[in-house]
PDB file of C-alpha atoms in Angstrom:
ATOM      1  CA  MET A 782      84.026  66.074  63.971  1.00 45.00           C
ATOM      2  CA  GLY A 783      82.343  68.067  66.148  1.00 46.00           C
ATOM      3  CA  SER A 784      79.832  66.458  68.273  1.00 44.00           C
ATOM      4  CA  ILE A 785      75.887  67.118  69.103  1.00 51.00           C
ATOM      5  CA  GLY A 786      75.357  70.447  69.298  1.00 57.00           C
ATOM      6  CA  GLN A 787      79.067  71.834  69.103  1.00 68.00           C
ATOM      7  CA  PRO A 788      78.568  73.850  65.619  1.00 77.00           C
ATOM      8  CA  LEU A 789      80.719  72.504  62.925  1.00 90.00           C
ATOM      9  CA  THR A 790      84.097  74.586  61.486  1.00 92.00           C
ATOM     10  CA  LEU A 791      85.458  74.474  58.093  1.00 93.00           C
ATOM     11  CA  GLN A 792      88.516  71.638  57.247  1.00 94.00           C
ATOM     12  CA  SER A 793      91.814  72.889  56.218  1.00 93.00           C
ATOM     13  CA  PHE A 794      94.639  70.602  54.808  1.00 95.00           C
ATOM     14  CA  PRO A 795      98.101  71.594  53.776  1.00 93.00           C
ATOM     15  CA  SER A 796      99.091  71.026  49.813  1.00 91.00           C
ATOM     16  CA  GLY A 797     100.075  67.652  49.094  1.00 92.00           C
ATOM     17  CA  THR A 798      96.978  65.670  51.044  1.00 96.00           C
ATOM     18  CA  PRO A 799      96.610  62.534  49.799  1.00 97.00           C
ATOM     19  CA  MET A 800      93.508  63.623  47.971  1.00 96.00           C
ATOM     20  CA  ASP A 801      91.924  60.250  49.235  1.00 96.00           C
ATOM     21  CA  ILE A 802      91.715  61.918  52.221  1.00 97.00           C
ATOM     22  CA  VAL A 803      90.942  65.369  50.907  1.00 96.00           C
ATOM     23  CA  LEU A 804      87.575  63.445  48.976  1.00 96.00           C
ATOM     24  CA  ASP A 805      85.885  61.988  52.067  1.00 97.00           C
ATOM     25  CA  ARG A 806      85.102  65.639  54.084  1.00 96.00           C
ATOM     26  CA  LEU A 807      84.655  66.643  50.880  1.00 95.00           C
ATOM     27  CA  TYR A 808      81.573  63.679  50.623  1.00 95.00           C
ATOM     28  CA  LEU A 809      81.186  64.760  54.319  1.00 96.00           C
ATOM     29  CA  ASP A 810      80.493  68.204  54.839  1.00 95.00           C
ATOM     30  CA  GLY A 811      80.119  69.123  51.310  1.00 93.00           C
ATOM     31  CA  ALA A 812      83.628  71.381  51.465  1.00 93.00           C
ATOM     32  CA  VAL A 813      86.562  71.667  52.370  1.00 93.00           C
ATOM     33  CA  VAL A 814      90.209  73.788  52.401  1.00 91.00           C
ATOM     34  CA  ILE A 815      93.421  72.784  50.549  1.00 91.00           C
ATOM     35  CA  ARG A 816      95.650  75.358  51.892  1.00 90.00           C
ATOM     36  CA  ASN A 817      99.065  77.086  48.882  1.00 88.00           C
ATOM     37  CA  LEU A 818      97.722  74.990  46.360  1.00 88.00           C
ATOM     38  CA  ILE A 819      98.536  77.885  43.945  1.00 90.00           C
ATOM     39  CA  THR A 820     101.360  79.472  43.886  1.00 92.00           C
ATOM     40  CA  PRO A 821     101.969  82.877  44.673  1.00 92.00           C
ATOM     41  CA  GLU A 822     103.333  82.878  40.800  1.00 96.00           C
ATOM     42  CA  SER A 823     100.849  81.700  39.499  1.00 95.00           C
ATOM     43  CA  ILE A 824      98.304  84.400  41.637  1.00 93.00           C
ATOM     44  CA  SER A 825     100.098  86.913  40.428  1.00 95.00           C
ATOM     45  CA  ALA A 826      99.812  86.200  36.686  1.00 96.00           C
ATOM     46  CA  ILE A 827      96.146  85.235  37.006  1.00 94.00           C
ATOM     47  CA  ASN A 828      96.280  88.920  38.195  1.00 93.00           C
ATOM     48  CA  GLU A 829      97.875  90.205  35.345  1.00 96.00           C
ATOM     49  CA  ASP A 830      96.344  88.180  32.643  1.00 96.00           C
ATOM     50  CA  ILE A 831      92.829  90.020  34.625  1.00 93.00           C
ATOM     51  CA  LYS A 832      93.507  92.930  35.076  1.00 92.00           C
ATOM     52  CA  PRO A 833      92.605  95.748  32.234  1.00 93.00           C
ATOM     53  CA  PHE A 834      89.213  94.096  32.667  1.00 91.00           C
ATOM     54  CA  LEU A 835      89.196  94.294  35.936  1.00 87.00           C
ATOM     55  CA  ASP A 836      89.993  98.201  35.994  1.00 86.00           C
ATOM     56  CA  ALA A 837      87.237  98.152  33.380  1.00 82.00           C
ATOM     57  CA  ASP A 838      83.695 100.297  33.924  1.00 64.00           C
ATOM     58  CA  TYR A 839      82.114  97.640  33.670  1.00 61.00           C
ATOM     59  CA  ASN A 840      78.826  95.705  36.333  1.00 60.00           C
ATOM     60  CA  SER A 841      77.167  92.724  35.252  1.00 57.00           C
ATOM     61  CA  GLY A 842      73.701  94.533  36.151  1.00 58.00           C
ATOM     62  CA  LEU A 843      72.484  90.732  37.042  1.00 61.00           C
ATOM     63  CA  GLU A 844      70.568  91.067  40.501  1.00 61.00           C
ATOM     64  CA  VAL A 845      72.293  88.145  41.563  1.00 64.00           C
ATOM     65  CA  PHE A 846      76.319  90.692  42.435  1.00 68.00           C
ATOM     66  CA  ALA A 847      75.568  93.999  44.213  1.00 66.00           C
ATOM     67  CA  LYS A 848      76.091  97.148  41.988  1.00 70.00           C
ATOM     68  CA  GLN A 849      79.911  96.517  44.087  1.00 72.00           C
ATOM     69  CA  THR A 850      80.915  93.760  42.403  1.00 79.00           C
ATOM     70  CA  LYS A 851      82.538  92.960  38.930  1.00 82.00           C
ATOM     71  CA  THR A 852      82.985  90.300  37.141  1.00 84.00           C
ATOM     72  CA  VAL A 853      85.477  89.288  34.555  1.00 88.00           C
ATOM     73  CA  CYS A 854      83.278  85.572  33.067  1.00 89.00           C
ATOM     74  CA  GLY A 855      84.870  83.786  30.189  1.00 92.00           C
ATOM     75  CA  LEU A 856      88.623  83.532  32.595  1.00 93.00           C
ATOM     76  CA  ALA A 857      89.160  80.566  29.526  1.00 95.00           C
ATOM     77  CA  GLY A 858      89.735  82.720  27.004  1.00 96.00           C
ATOM     78  CA  LYS A 859      91.392  85.833  28.442  1.00 96.00           C
ATOM     79  CA  SER A 860      93.834  84.498  31.815  1.00 96.00           C
ATOM     80  CA  PRO A 861      96.268  81.393  30.241  1.00 97.00           C
ATOM     81  CA  ALA A 862      98.230  81.339  33.427  1.00 97.00           C
ATOM     82  CA  ALA A 863      94.281  81.082  34.684  1.00 95.00           C
ATOM     83  CA  ILE A 864      93.474  78.039  32.805  1.00 96.00           C
ATOM     84  CA  LYS A 865      96.762  76.471  33.344  1.00 96.00           C
ATOM     85  CA  ALA A 866      97.520  77.132  37.571  1.00 95.00           C
ATOM     86  CA  ILE A 867      93.119  76.078  37.728  1.00 94.00           C
ATOM     87  CA  LEU A 868      92.128  73.688  34.878  1.00 94.00           C
ATOM     88  CA  GLN A 869      95.438  71.300  35.041  1.00 96.00           C
ATOM     89  CA  ASN A 870      95.746  71.595  38.503  1.00 94.00           C
ATOM     90  CA  GLU A 871      96.098  68.000  38.578  1.00 94.00           C
ATOM     91  CA  ASN A 872      95.062  67.713  42.725  1.00 92.00           C
ATOM     92  CA  VAL A 873      92.276  69.968  40.562  1.00 93.00           C
ATOM     93  CA  LYS A 874      91.574  67.956  37.821  1.00 94.00           C
ATOM     94  CA  ALA A 875      91.497  64.315  40.638  1.00 94.00           C
ATOM     95  CA  ALA A 876      88.580  65.797  42.725  1.00 93.00           C
ATOM     96  CA  ILE A 877      86.062  66.465  39.346  1.00 92.00           C
ATOM     97  CA  LYS A 878      87.448  63.096  37.846  1.00 93.00           C
ATOM     98  CA  ASP A 879      86.025  62.033  41.100  1.00 94.00           C
ATOM     99  CA  VAL A 880      82.918  63.430  41.940  1.00 92.00           C
ATOM    100  CA  LEU A 881      81.706  64.412  38.146  1.00 91.00           C
ATOM    101  CA  GLU A 882      82.996  61.697  35.682  1.00 91.00           C
ATOM    102  CA  VAL A 883      79.589  59.735  34.971  1.00 90.00           C
ATOM    103  CA  THR A 884      79.956  55.478  33.861  1.00 92.00           C
ATOM    104  CA  THR A 885      76.315  53.948  32.985  1.00 93.00           C
ATOM    105  CA  GLU A 886      75.909  50.332  31.703  1.00 95.00           C
ATOM    106  CA  SER A 887      73.116  49.905  29.045  1.00 94.00           C
ATOM    107  CA  TRP A 888      72.002  47.161  26.520  1.00 95.00           C
ATOM    108  CA  TRP A 889      72.777  47.720  22.724  1.00 92.00           C
ATOM    109  CA  GLY A 890      70.374  43.800  21.733  1.00 96.00           C
ATOM    110  CA  ASP A 891      73.579  41.026  22.998  1.00 97.00           C
ATOM    111  CA  ALA A 892      76.158  43.688  24.235  1.00 95.00           C
ATOM    112  CA  ARG A 893      76.170  45.055  27.488  1.00 96.00           C
ATOM    113  CA  ASN A 894      77.810  48.872  26.736  1.00 92.00           C
ATOM    114  CA  THR A 895      80.003  50.916  29.064  1.00 94.00           C
ATOM    115  CA  CYS A 896      79.761  54.937  28.671  1.00 92.00           C
ATOM    116  CA  THR A 897      81.589  56.736  30.672  1.00 90.00           C
ATOM    117  CA  SER A 898      80.242  61.092  30.659  1.00 89.00           C
ATOM    118  CA  PRO A 899      83.422  63.301  31.234  1.00 89.00           C
ATOM    119  CA  PRO A 900      82.658  66.067  33.385  1.00 90.00           C
ATOM    120  CA  LEU A 901      82.423  69.525  31.914  1.00 92.00           C
ATOM    121  CA  LEU A 902      83.555  73.393  32.446  1.00 92.00           C
ATOM    122  CA  SER A 903      80.140  74.835  33.588  1.00 90.00           C
ATOM    123  CA  SER A 904      81.196  78.219  34.450  1.00 90.00           C
ATOM    124  CA  PHE A 905      84.899  80.104  34.803  1.00 92.00           C
ATOM    125  CA  PHE A 906      84.836  84.151  36.020  1.00 89.00           C
ATOM    126  CA  THR A 907      86.341  86.297  38.746  1.00 87.00           C
ATOM    127  CA  VAL A 908      84.670  88.459  41.022  1.00 83.00           C
ATOM    128  CA  ARG A 909      85.904  91.513  43.197  1.00 82.00           C
ATOM    129  CA  VAL A 910      83.614  92.179  45.585  1.00 78.00           C
ATOM    130  CA  GLY A 911      83.682  95.944  46.522  1.00 76.00           C
ATOM    131  CA  PRO A 912      82.547  97.928  49.318  1.00 77.00           C
ATOM    132  CA  GLY A 913      79.135  97.733  50.215  1.00 74.00           C
ATOM    133  CA  SER A 914      77.994  94.765  48.582  1.00 76.00           C
ATOM    134  CA  ALA A 915      75.154  93.891  49.908  1.00 77.00           C
ATOM    135  CA  ARG A 916      75.167  90.090  51.018  1.00 80.00           C
ATOM    136  CA  GLN A 917      73.287  87.270  48.667  1.00 82.00           C
ATOM    137  CA  GLY A 918      70.972  85.088  49.981  1.00 86.00           C
ATOM    138  CA  LEU A 919      72.275  81.533  50.700  1.00 91.00           C
ATOM    139  CA  HIS A 920      71.463  79.279  47.814  1.00 89.00           C
ATOM    140  CA  ARG A 921      72.165  76.055  46.164  1.00 89.00           C
ATOM    141  CA  ASP A 922      74.784  76.332  43.498  1.00 85.00           C
ATOM    142  CA  ASP A 923      73.505  73.121  41.301  1.00 85.00           C
ATOM    143  CA  GLN A 924      70.245  74.894  41.043  1.00 85.00           C
ATOM    144  CA  ASP A 925      69.899  76.105  37.767  1.00 82.00           C
ATOM    145  CA  HIS A 926      70.212  72.494  36.702  1.00 83.00           C
ATOM    146  CA  HIS A 927      66.707  72.035  38.350  1.00 87.00           C
ATOM    147  CA  ALA A 928      68.511  68.839  40.375  1.00 83.00           C
ATOM    148  CA  SER A 929      66.525  67.282  43.670  1.00 84.00           C
ATOM    149  CA  HIS A 930      67.922  66.091  46.064  1.00 87.00           C
ATOM    150  CA  ARG A 931      64.883  64.114  47.404  1.00 85.00           C
ATOM    151  CA  ASN A 932      67.741  60.299  47.660  1.00 84.00           C
ATOM    152  CA  ARG A 933      70.151  62.887  50.191  1.00 84.00           C
ATOM    153  CA  ASP A 934      73.574  61.207  48.804  1.00 86.00           C
ATOM    154  CA  PRO A 935      75.830  63.999  49.298  1.00 87.00           C
ATOM    155  CA  LYS A 936      77.599  61.626  45.736  1.00 85.00           C
ATOM    156  CA  GLU A 937      75.181  61.917  43.811  1.00 83.00           C
ATOM    157  CA  THR A 938      75.996  66.360  42.257  1.00 85.00           C
ATOM    158  CA  THR A 939      76.069  67.988  39.248  1.00 86.00           C
ATOM    159  CA  LYS A 940      78.361  70.483  40.064  1.00 88.00           C
ATOM    160  CA  LEU A 941      81.204  71.082  42.061  1.00 90.00           C
ATOM    161  CA  GLY A 942      82.344  74.385  42.805  1.00 88.00           C
ATOM    162  CA  CYS A 943      86.179  75.504  42.671  1.00 88.00           C
ATOM    163  CA  PHE A 944      87.262  79.124  44.684  1.00 87.00           C
ATOM    164  CA  VAL A 945      90.626  80.373  44.182  1.00 88.00           C
ATOM    165  CA  ALA A 946      91.662  83.336  46.465  1.00 84.00           C
ATOM    166  CA  THR A 947      93.830  86.093  44.396  1.00 82.00           C
ATOM    167  CA  SER A 948      93.912  87.999  47.414  1.00 82.00           C
ATOM    168  CA  LYS A 949      93.519  88.212  51.564  1.00 83.00           C
ATOM    169  CA  VAL A 950      89.336  87.071  51.711  1.00 84.00           C
ATOM    170  CA  THR A 951      87.823  87.731  54.860  1.00 84.00           C
ATOM    171  CA  LYS A 952      84.170  87.786  56.242  1.00 85.00           C
ATOM    172  CA  GLU A 953      84.004  91.660  56.554  1.00 84.00           C
ATOM    173  CA  ASN A 954      85.708  91.891  52.265  1.00 81.00           C
ATOM    174  CA  GLY A 955      83.173  89.290  51.512  1.00 80.00           C
ATOM    175  CA  ALA A 956      84.017  85.258  52.593  1.00 84.00           C
ATOM    176  CA  THR A 957      82.003  83.311  50.716  1.00 86.00           C
ATOM    177  CA  GLU A 958      79.165  81.079  52.500  1.00 90.00           C
ATOM    178  CA  ILE A 959      78.774  77.965  53.740  1.00 92.00           C
ATOM    179  CA  VAL A 960      76.409  75.428  55.100  1.00 94.00           C
ATOM    180  CA  LEU A 961      78.517  72.546  56.349  1.00 95.00           C
ATOM    181  CA  ARG A 962      76.362  69.382  55.163  1.00 95.00           C
ATOM    182  CA  SER A 963      73.471  71.346  53.038  1.00 94.00           C
ATOM    183  CA  HIS A 964      74.825  69.263  49.732  1.00 92.00           C
ATOM    184  CA  THR A 965      72.677  65.942  51.923  1.00 93.00           C
ATOM    185  CA  TRP A 966      69.331  68.225  52.695  1.00 94.00           C
ATOM    186  CA  ASP A 967      65.941  67.767  50.779  1.00 92.00           C
ATOM    187  CA  ASP A 968      65.268  69.991  49.470  1.00 90.00           C
ATOM    188  CA  GLU A 969      62.072  71.524  51.231  1.00 93.00           C
ATOM    189  CA  ARG A 970      65.002  72.719  54.264  1.00 94.00           C
ATOM    190  CA  LYS A 971      65.128  75.823  54.201  1.00 94.00           C
ATOM    191  CA  PRO A 972      69.600  76.861  55.402  1.00 94.00           C
ATOM    192  CA  ASP A 973      69.542  79.556  58.735  1.00 93.00           C
ATOM    193  CA  PRO A 974      72.023  82.248  58.723  1.00 93.00           C
ATOM    194  CA  LYS A 975      72.947  80.994  61.618  1.00 93.00           C
ATOM    195  CA  ASP A 976      74.075  78.247  60.338  1.00 92.00           C
ATOM    196  CA  VAL A 977      76.773  80.202  58.078  1.00 93.00           C
ATOM    197  CA  VAL A 978      80.819  80.153  58.487  1.00 92.00           C
ATOM    198  CA  TYR A 979      83.380  81.526  56.086  1.00 89.00           C
ATOM    199  CA  GLY A 980      85.849  80.909  53.581  1.00 84.00           C
ATOM    200  CA  GLU A 981      88.415  82.843  54.599  1.00 78.00           C
ATOM    201  CA  TRP A 982      92.124  82.055  53.648  1.00 70.00           C
ATOM    202  CA  MET A 983      94.366  83.842  51.156  1.00 54.00           C
ATOM    203  CA  LEU A 984      95.605  82.112  48.234  1.00 51.00           C
ATOM    204  CA  GLU A 985      94.120  78.810  47.995  1.00 48.00           C
ATOM    205  CA  MET A 986      91.412  76.753  46.858  1.00 43.00           C
ATOM    206  CA  ARG A 987      87.706  75.888  48.098  1.00 43.00           C
ATOM    207  CA  PHE A 988      85.981  72.575  47.081  1.00 40.00           C
ATOM    208  CA  SER A 989      82.526  72.850  46.951  1.00 38.00           C
ATOM    209  CA  CYS A 990      79.285  71.029  47.167  1.00 35.00           C
ATOM    210  CA  LEU A 991      79.259  69.895  44.219  1.00 34.00           C
ATOM    211  CA  GLU A 992      79.126  69.568  35.577  1.00 38.00           C
ATOM    212  CA  ILE A 993      77.446  67.231  33.716  1.00 39.00           C
ATOM    213  CA  ALA A 994      74.056  68.764  33.173  1.00 48.00           C
ATOM    214  CA  THR A 995      74.422  72.085  30.685  1.00 61.00           C
ATOM    215  CA  THR A 996      76.934  74.694  31.919  1.00 78.00           C
ATOM    216  CA  GLU A 997      76.406  77.870  32.984  1.00 84.00           C
ATOM    217  CA  GLU A 998      78.482  80.665  30.854  1.00 89.00           C
ATOM    218  CA  ASN A 999      78.443  78.705  26.770  1.00 92.00           C
ATOM    219  CA  GLN A1000      81.925  78.073  26.513  1.00 92.00           C
ATOM    220  CA  PHE A1001      81.751  78.659  22.633  1.00 92.00           C
ATOM    221  CA  LEU A1002      81.531  82.191  22.772  1.00 93.00           C
ATOM    222  CA  ALA A1003      83.224  82.371  26.011  1.00 94.00           C
ATOM    223  CA  VAL A1004      86.536  81.088  23.589  1.00 96.00           C
ATOM    224  CA  SER A1005      86.796  81.693  19.923  1.00 96.00           C
ATOM    225  CA  MET A1006      87.688  78.191  18.127  1.00 97.00           C
ATOM    226  CA  GLU A1007      90.835  79.323  17.087  1.00 97.00           C
ATOM    227  CA  GLN A1008      91.316  79.547  21.101  1.00 97.00           C
ATOM    228  CA  ALA A1009      89.979  76.026  21.290  1.00 97.00           C
ATOM    229  CA  LYS A1010      92.596  74.391  18.675  1.00 97.00           C
ATOM    230  CA  LYS A1011      95.841  76.271  20.110  1.00 97.00           C
ATOM    231  CA  MET A1012      94.956  74.685  23.462  1.00 97.00           C
ATOM    232  CA  ASP A1013      95.668  71.038  25.379  1.00 97.00           C
ATOM    233  CA  TYR A1014      93.360  68.324  24.796  1.00 96.00           C
ATOM    234  CA  ASP A1015      92.353  68.579  28.068  1.00 96.00           C
ATOM    235  CA  VAL A1016      91.585  71.998  28.385  1.00 96.00           C
ATOM    236  CA  GLN A1017      89.537  71.658  25.424  1.00 96.00           C
ATOM    237  CA  ASP A1018      87.959  68.137  26.523  1.00 94.00           C
ATOM    238  CA  LEU A1019      86.650  70.956  29.463  1.00 93.00           C
ATOM    239  CA  LEU A1020      85.286  73.074  27.225  1.00 94.00           C
ATOM    240  CA  GLY A1021      82.281  70.310  25.135  1.00 93.00           C
ATOM    241  CA  TRP A1022      84.546  69.592  22.592  1.00 94.00           C
ATOM    242  CA  LYS A1023      84.722  65.825  23.307  1.00 90.00           C
ATOM    243  CA  ALA A1024      81.566  63.781  22.766  1.00 89.00           C
ATOM    244  CA  SER A1025      80.165  62.532  25.869  1.00 89.00           C
ATOM    245  CA  ALA A1026      79.147  58.491  25.557  1.00 87.00           C
ATOM    246  CA  PRO A1027      76.100  57.468  23.796  1.00 87.00           C
ATOM    247  CA  PHE A1028      75.459  59.990  21.651  1.00 86.00           C
ATOM    248  CA  CYS A1029      76.369  63.191  23.500  1.00 89.00           C
ATOM    249  CA  GLY A1030      77.303  66.907  22.166  1.00 89.00           C
ATOM    250  CA  TRP A1031      78.299  64.732  18.290  1.00 90.00           C
ATOM    251  CA  HIS A1032      78.564  67.288  15.692  1.00 91.00           C
ATOM    252  CA  ASP A1033      77.818  65.319  11.225  1.00 91.00           C
ATOM    253  CA  LEU A1034      78.068  62.237  14.023  1.00 89.00           C
ATOM    254  CA  SER A1035      80.987  62.800  14.777  1.00 89.00           C
ATOM    255  CA  ASN A1036      83.184  64.062  17.686  1.00 90.00           C
ATOM    256  CA  PRO A1037      83.324  68.178  17.769  1.00 93.00           C
ATOM    257  CA  SER A1038      87.285  68.091  17.789  1.00 93.00           C
ATOM    258  CA  ASP A1039      87.516  65.904  14.594  1.00 93.00           C
ATOM    259  CA  LEU A1040      87.314  70.207  14.396  1.00 94.00           C
ATOM    260  CA  ILE A1041      89.411  71.854  15.901  1.00 95.00           C
ATOM    261  CA  ARG A1042      92.887  68.906  16.262  1.00 92.00           C
ATOM    262  CA  GLU A1043      94.102  65.775  14.157  1.00 82.00           C
ATOM    263  CA  ARG A1044      91.732  62.447  14.657  1.00 72.00           C
ATOM    264  CA  ASP A1045      93.770  60.372  17.201  1.00 63.00           C
ATOM    265  CA  GLY A1046      92.380  56.604  16.054  1.00 56.00           C
ATOM    266  CA  LEU A1047      90.116  56.744  19.103  1.00 55.00           C
ATOM    267  CA  SER A1048      87.285  59.113  18.870  1.00 53.00           C
ATOM    268  CA  LYS A1049      85.919  56.910  16.031  1.00 56.00           C
ATOM    269  CA  ASP A1050      83.103  56.256  17.333  1.00 61.00           C
ATOM    270  CA  LEU A1051      80.844  57.798  20.030  1.00 67.00           C
ATOM    271  CA  PHE A1052      79.123  54.737  21.270  1.00 62.00           C
TER     272      PHE A1052
END
C-alpha cells in the first residue's frame, strides 16, 4: 500500500488466489483485478454467442454511451457461455455472496427471526467501444439506487460490478476509468480525473465498487420464462425467480420459482 503522496495502483491477483485475500483488497481499494479467471476457451465461446448481435447495425442511442459504442444487453438470454463462465464462476459467486448478501433479524411476536436477502443480477451486457468514442463522466455506478454514502463504510453497498475483457483492453482503446478508494467518499466529494487509474487487462475480470435493490435491467423481459425454466437453479435465483425473505418478490403468496420448477419443500414459507 502506497504512502501519503504516492499514487495508488490497481492491485492484480493470479487466478487461484484465496478469495479472502482478494476481498480484503477489494474492500480497501474498491477494485481489483484477477488474472486469467476466465479461460480463453470460454472467451471464444462468449464472443461466438454475441457476434451476431454486435455485427447488427444497432446503437443504444443513450447519451451515456458514445455513438461509436455498440451494446448487447440481456446476455443471460443470449449467451449460455457467458452464464457458465461468469454467473456460475465459483469465485464470482463467492464475491457476490460476501459483498451483497444481507442477513437481518427481526421480531414476530415472541419469535426472533433471521432472514437472508440473496443478491440479484442487476444487468448483464457487453460493450464494444469504437474508435473516436468520447469518455464518460466519472460517476458512481450505484447512483441508480439513490444510494447514500454518509457512513463511508466500504462494506455498506448495493452493487458489485464484474467486468470481463474479451479482448485486450488499454487506456487508448477505452479501458474503464477507476478512482481507487472513492467507494468510501461521502456524496459531496467530486472525483478528479487526475486520480484515475485504468483497468487495463487481457482476458481478466475486475470486481468493482460494490444488488439487492431494484435491478437496472429487467431480467424478466431479457430472459423469457421458457428460457428460465431450462436454467440451473442458481441462475434462476440471480434472475429474480427466488423470493427475498421476508416477503419480497412473491407471486400469489408463493415463491415465483414455483412457476418454473418443482417445489422442493424448502420454499413453502416466505419468511
